[in-house]
Short mmCIF file of C-alpha atoms and ligand atoms in Angstrom, two decimals:
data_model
loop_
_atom_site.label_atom_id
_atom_site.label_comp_id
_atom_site.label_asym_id
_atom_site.label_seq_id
_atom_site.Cartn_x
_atom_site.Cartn_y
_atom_site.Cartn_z
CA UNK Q 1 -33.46 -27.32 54.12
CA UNK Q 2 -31.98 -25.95 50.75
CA UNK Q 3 -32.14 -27.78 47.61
CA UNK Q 4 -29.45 -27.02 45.06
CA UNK Q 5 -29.41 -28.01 41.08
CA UNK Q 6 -26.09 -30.35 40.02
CA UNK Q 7 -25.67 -29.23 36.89
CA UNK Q 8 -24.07 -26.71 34.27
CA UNK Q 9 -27.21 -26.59 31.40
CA UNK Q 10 -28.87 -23.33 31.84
CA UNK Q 11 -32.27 -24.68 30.32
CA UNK Q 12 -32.32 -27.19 33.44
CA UNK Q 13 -31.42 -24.10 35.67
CA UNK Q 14 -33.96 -21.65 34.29
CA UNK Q 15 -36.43 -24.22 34.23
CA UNK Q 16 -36.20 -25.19 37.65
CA UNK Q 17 -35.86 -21.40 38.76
CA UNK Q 18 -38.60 -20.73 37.70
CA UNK Q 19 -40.53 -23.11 40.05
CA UNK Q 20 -39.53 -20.92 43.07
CA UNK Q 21 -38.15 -24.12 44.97
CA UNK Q 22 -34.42 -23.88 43.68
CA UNK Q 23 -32.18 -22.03 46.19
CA UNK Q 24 -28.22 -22.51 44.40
CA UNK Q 25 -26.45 -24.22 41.73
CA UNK Q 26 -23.20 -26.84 41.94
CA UNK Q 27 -21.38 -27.19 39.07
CA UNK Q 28 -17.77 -29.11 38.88
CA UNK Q 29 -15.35 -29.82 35.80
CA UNK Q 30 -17.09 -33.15 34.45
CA UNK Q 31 -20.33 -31.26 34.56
CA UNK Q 32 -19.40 -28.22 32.66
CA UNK Q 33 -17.10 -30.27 29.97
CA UNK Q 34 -20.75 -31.79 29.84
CA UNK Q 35 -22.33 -28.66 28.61
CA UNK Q 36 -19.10 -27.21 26.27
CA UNK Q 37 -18.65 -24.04 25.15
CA UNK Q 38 -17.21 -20.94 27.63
CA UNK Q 39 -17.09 -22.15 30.86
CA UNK Q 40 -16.72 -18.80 32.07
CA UNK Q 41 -19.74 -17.23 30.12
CA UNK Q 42 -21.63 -20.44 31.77
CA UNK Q 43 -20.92 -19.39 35.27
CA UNK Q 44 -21.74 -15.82 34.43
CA UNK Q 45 -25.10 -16.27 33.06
CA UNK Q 46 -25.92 -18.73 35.85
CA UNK Q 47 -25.13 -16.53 38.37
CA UNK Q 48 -27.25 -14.13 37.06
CA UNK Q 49 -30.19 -16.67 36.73
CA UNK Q 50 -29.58 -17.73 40.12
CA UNK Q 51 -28.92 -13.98 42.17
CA UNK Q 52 -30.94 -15.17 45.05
CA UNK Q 53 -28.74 -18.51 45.62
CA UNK Q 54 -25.22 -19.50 45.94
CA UNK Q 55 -23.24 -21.07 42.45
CA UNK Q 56 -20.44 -23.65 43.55
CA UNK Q 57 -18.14 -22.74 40.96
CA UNK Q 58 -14.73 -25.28 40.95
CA UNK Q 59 -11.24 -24.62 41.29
CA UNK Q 60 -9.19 -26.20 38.10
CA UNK Q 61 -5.58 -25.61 38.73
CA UNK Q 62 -3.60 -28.17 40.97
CA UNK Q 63 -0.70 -26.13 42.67
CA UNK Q 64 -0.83 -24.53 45.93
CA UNK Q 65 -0.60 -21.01 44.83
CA UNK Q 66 -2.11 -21.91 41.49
CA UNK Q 67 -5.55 -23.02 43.60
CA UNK Q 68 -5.09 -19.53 45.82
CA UNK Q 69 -4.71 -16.93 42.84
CA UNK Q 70 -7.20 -19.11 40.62
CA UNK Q 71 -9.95 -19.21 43.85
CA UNK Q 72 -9.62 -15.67 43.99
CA UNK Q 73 -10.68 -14.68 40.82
CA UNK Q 74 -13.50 -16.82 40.64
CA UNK Q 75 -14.69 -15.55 43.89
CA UNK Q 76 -14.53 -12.13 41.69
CA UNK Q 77 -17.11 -13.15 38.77
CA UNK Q 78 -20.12 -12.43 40.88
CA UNK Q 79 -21.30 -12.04 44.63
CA UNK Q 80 -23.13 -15.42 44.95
CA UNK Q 81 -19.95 -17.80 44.06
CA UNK Q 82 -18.63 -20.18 46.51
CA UNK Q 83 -15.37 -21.20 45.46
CA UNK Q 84 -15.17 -25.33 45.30
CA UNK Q 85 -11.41 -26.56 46.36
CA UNK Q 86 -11.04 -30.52 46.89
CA UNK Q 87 -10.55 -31.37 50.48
CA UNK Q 88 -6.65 -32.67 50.23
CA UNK Q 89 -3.91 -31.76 52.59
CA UNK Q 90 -2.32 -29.80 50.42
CA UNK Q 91 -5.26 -27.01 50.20
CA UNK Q 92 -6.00 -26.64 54.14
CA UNK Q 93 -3.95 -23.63 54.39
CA UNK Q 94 -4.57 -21.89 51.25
CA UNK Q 95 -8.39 -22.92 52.47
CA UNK Q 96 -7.64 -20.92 55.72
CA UNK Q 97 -6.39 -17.95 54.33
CA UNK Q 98 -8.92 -17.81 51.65
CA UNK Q 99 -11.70 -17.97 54.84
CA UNK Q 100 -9.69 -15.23 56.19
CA UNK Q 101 -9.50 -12.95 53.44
CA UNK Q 102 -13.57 -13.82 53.51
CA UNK Q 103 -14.20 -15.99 49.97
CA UNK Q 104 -16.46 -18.12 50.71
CA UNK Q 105 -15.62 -21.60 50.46
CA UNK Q 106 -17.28 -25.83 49.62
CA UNK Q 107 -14.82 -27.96 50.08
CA UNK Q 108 -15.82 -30.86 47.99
CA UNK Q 109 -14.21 -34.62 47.26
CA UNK Q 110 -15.33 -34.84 51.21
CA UNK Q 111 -15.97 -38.32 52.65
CA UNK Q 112 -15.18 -38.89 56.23
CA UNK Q 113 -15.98 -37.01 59.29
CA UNK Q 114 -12.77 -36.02 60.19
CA UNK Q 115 -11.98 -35.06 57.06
CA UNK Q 116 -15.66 -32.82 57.95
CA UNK Q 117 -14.13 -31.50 60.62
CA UNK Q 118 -10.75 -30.04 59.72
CA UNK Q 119 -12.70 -27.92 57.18
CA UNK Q 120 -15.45 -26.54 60.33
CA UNK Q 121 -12.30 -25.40 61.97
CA UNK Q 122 -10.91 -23.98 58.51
CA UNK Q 123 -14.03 -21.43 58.16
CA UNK Q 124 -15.59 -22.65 54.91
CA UNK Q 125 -19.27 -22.11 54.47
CA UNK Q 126 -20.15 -25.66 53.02
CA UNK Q 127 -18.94 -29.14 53.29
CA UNK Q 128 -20.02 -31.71 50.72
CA UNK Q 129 -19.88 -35.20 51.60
CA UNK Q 130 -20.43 -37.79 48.26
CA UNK Q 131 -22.81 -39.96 48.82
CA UNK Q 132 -23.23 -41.59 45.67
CA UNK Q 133 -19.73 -42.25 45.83
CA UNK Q 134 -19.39 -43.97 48.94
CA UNK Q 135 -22.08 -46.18 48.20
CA UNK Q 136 -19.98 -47.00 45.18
CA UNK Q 137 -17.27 -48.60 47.04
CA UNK Q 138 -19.68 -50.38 49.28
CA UNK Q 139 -19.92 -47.59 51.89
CA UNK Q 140 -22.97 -46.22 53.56
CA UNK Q 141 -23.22 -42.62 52.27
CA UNK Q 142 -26.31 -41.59 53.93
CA UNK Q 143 -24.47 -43.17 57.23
CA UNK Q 144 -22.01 -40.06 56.95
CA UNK Q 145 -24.31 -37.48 56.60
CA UNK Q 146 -26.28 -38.49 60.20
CA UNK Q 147 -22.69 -38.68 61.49
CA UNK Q 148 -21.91 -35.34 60.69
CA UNK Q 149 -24.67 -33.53 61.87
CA UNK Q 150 -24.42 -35.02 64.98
CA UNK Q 151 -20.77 -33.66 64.92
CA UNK Q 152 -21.65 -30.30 63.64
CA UNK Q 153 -24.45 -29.75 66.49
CA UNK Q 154 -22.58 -31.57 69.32
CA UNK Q 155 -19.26 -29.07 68.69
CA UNK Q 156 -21.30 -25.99 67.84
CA UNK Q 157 -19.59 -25.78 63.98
CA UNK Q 158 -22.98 -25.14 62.75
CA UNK Q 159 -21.83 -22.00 60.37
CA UNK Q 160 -20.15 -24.76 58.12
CA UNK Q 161 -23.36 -26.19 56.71
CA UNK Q 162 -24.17 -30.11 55.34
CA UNK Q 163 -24.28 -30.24 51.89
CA UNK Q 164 -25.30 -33.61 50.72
CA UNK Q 165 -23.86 -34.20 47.06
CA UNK Q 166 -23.07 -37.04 44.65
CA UNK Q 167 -26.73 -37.61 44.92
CA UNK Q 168 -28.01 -40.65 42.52
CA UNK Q 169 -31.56 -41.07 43.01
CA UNK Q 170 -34.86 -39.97 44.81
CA UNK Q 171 -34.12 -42.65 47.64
CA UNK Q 172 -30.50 -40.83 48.38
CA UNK Q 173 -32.58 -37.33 47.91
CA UNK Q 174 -35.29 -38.44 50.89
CA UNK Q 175 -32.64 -40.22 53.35
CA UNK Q 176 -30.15 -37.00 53.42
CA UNK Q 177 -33.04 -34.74 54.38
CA UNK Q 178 -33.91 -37.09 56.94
CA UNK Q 179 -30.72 -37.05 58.46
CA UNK Q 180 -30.59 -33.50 58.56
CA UNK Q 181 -28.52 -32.28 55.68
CA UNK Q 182 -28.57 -28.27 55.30
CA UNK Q 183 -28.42 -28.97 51.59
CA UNK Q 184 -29.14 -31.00 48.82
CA UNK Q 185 -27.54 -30.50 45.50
CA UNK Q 186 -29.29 -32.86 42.95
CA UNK Q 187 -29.58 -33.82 39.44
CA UNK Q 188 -31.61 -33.07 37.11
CA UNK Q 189 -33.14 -36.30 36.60
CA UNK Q 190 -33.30 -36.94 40.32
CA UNK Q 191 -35.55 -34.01 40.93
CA UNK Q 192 -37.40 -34.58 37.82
CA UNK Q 193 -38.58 -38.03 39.29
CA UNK Q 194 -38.66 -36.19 42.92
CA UNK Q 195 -41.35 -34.02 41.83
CA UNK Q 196 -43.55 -36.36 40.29
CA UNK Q 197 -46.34 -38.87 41.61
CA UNK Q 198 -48.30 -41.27 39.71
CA UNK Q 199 -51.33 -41.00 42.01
CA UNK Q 200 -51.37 -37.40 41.72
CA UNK Q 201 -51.78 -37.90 37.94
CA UNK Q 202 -54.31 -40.39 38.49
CA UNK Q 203 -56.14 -38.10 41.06
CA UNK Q 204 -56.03 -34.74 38.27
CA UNK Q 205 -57.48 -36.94 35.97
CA UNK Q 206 -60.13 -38.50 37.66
CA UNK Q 207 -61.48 -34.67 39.04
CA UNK Q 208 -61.20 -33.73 35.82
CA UNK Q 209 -63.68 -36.20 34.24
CA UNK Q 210 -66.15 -35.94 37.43
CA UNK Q 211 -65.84 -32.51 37.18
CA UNK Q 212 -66.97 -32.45 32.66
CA UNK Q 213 -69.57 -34.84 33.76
CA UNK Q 214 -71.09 -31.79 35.59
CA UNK Q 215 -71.74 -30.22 32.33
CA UNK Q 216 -70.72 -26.77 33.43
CA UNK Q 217 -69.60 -23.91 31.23
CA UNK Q 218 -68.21 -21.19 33.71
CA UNK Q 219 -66.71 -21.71 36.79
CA UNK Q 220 -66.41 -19.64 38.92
C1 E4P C 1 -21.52 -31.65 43.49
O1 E4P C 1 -21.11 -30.76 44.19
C2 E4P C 1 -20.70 -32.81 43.10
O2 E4P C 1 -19.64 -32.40 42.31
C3 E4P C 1 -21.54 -33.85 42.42
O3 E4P C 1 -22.72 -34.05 43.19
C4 E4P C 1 -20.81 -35.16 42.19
O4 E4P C 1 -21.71 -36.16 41.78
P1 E4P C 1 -21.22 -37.55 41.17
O5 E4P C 1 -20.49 -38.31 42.22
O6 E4P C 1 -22.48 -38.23 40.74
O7 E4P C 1 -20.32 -37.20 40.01
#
């Protein structure tokens, strides 16, 4: 199970780096307009930060050919991009030939399971169902994700892997692991509140106090 950070901010990314349990980035237009500045310095300098883990890095142009030339040379900024292309009609067979040519490939926007698996048969390395944005219209976005994996294992398609996006809070973070996504790209927030318990506060402080009640100077 891999957990990637949705964001842009490099502070967030370093940060979270640093705690060893980060293993990729997703970024997409809203999030870098977020952050401002050089989009393509951004991508660069996450890259770097994150050379053990894959950076979903999105396509921007809308034209057929546009999308092809424009996924290309983003696959060319560093080894660990994954080119991001929506999952419409109109991209399937620049998709295919772009899996041919061997750039690797998320198809995002995803949010039905046939839509799932015209991309397994296309070659790309990730899918990324929204789950926050299902449940926005009053559909079961976790529902989607146990769908697919049952899909992806029943057929064998299992070199496209899960990745459960559009993630809004800790409950949507705990449901997609449990239905068996490969990987979770979440917020900052989200993991902020992921990785924090009030009764393991509670439980630090109260060994702490026992443990100045002992009255020792040097321990070990
Ligand atoms: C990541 O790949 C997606 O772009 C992101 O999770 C979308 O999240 P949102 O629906 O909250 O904008």
């Amino acid at each position: 199970m891999k957990i990637f950070l949705d964001t842009a901010n490099i502070e967030s990314i370093k940060q979270w780096n640093n705690t060893g349990i980060l293993d990729g980035v997703t970024t997409n237009p809203t999030l870098l307009k977020k952050e401002g500045g050089d989009a393509k310095k951004i991508i660069q300098e996450i890259c770097t930060i994150m050379s053990h883990g894959d950076v979903s890095v999105e396509v921007t142009e809308t034209e057929k050919d546009k999308v092809y030339k424009q996924a290309k040379e983003i696959a060319s900024i560093a080894s660990n991009v994954i080119v991001k292309i929506p999952c419409h009609k109109d991209y399937y067979a620049v998709i295919k030939k772009l899996t041919q040519e061997g750039v690797q490939i998320n198809v995002t926007l995803v949010f039905t399971l046939l839509q799932s698996l015209f991309m397994c048969k296309l070659g790309v390395k990730y899918i990324s169902p929204f789950i926050g944005r299902l449940d926005d219209i009053d559909s079961p976005g976790v529902e989607l994700i146990d769908t697919l994996r049952i899909m992806v294992d029943e057929y064998k398609l299992t070199d496209t892997k899960i990745l459960a996006a559009s993630i809004r809070n800790v409950k949507h973070f705990h449901e997609v692991i449990m239905a068996g996504a490969d990987v979770a790209t979440v917020p900052v927030a989200v993991l902020e509140k992921a990785a924090q318990h009030p009764l393991t506060n509670i439980g630090i402080q109260k060994f702490m106090e026992d443990w100045k009640k002992l009255g020792i100077k040097q321990f070990p």
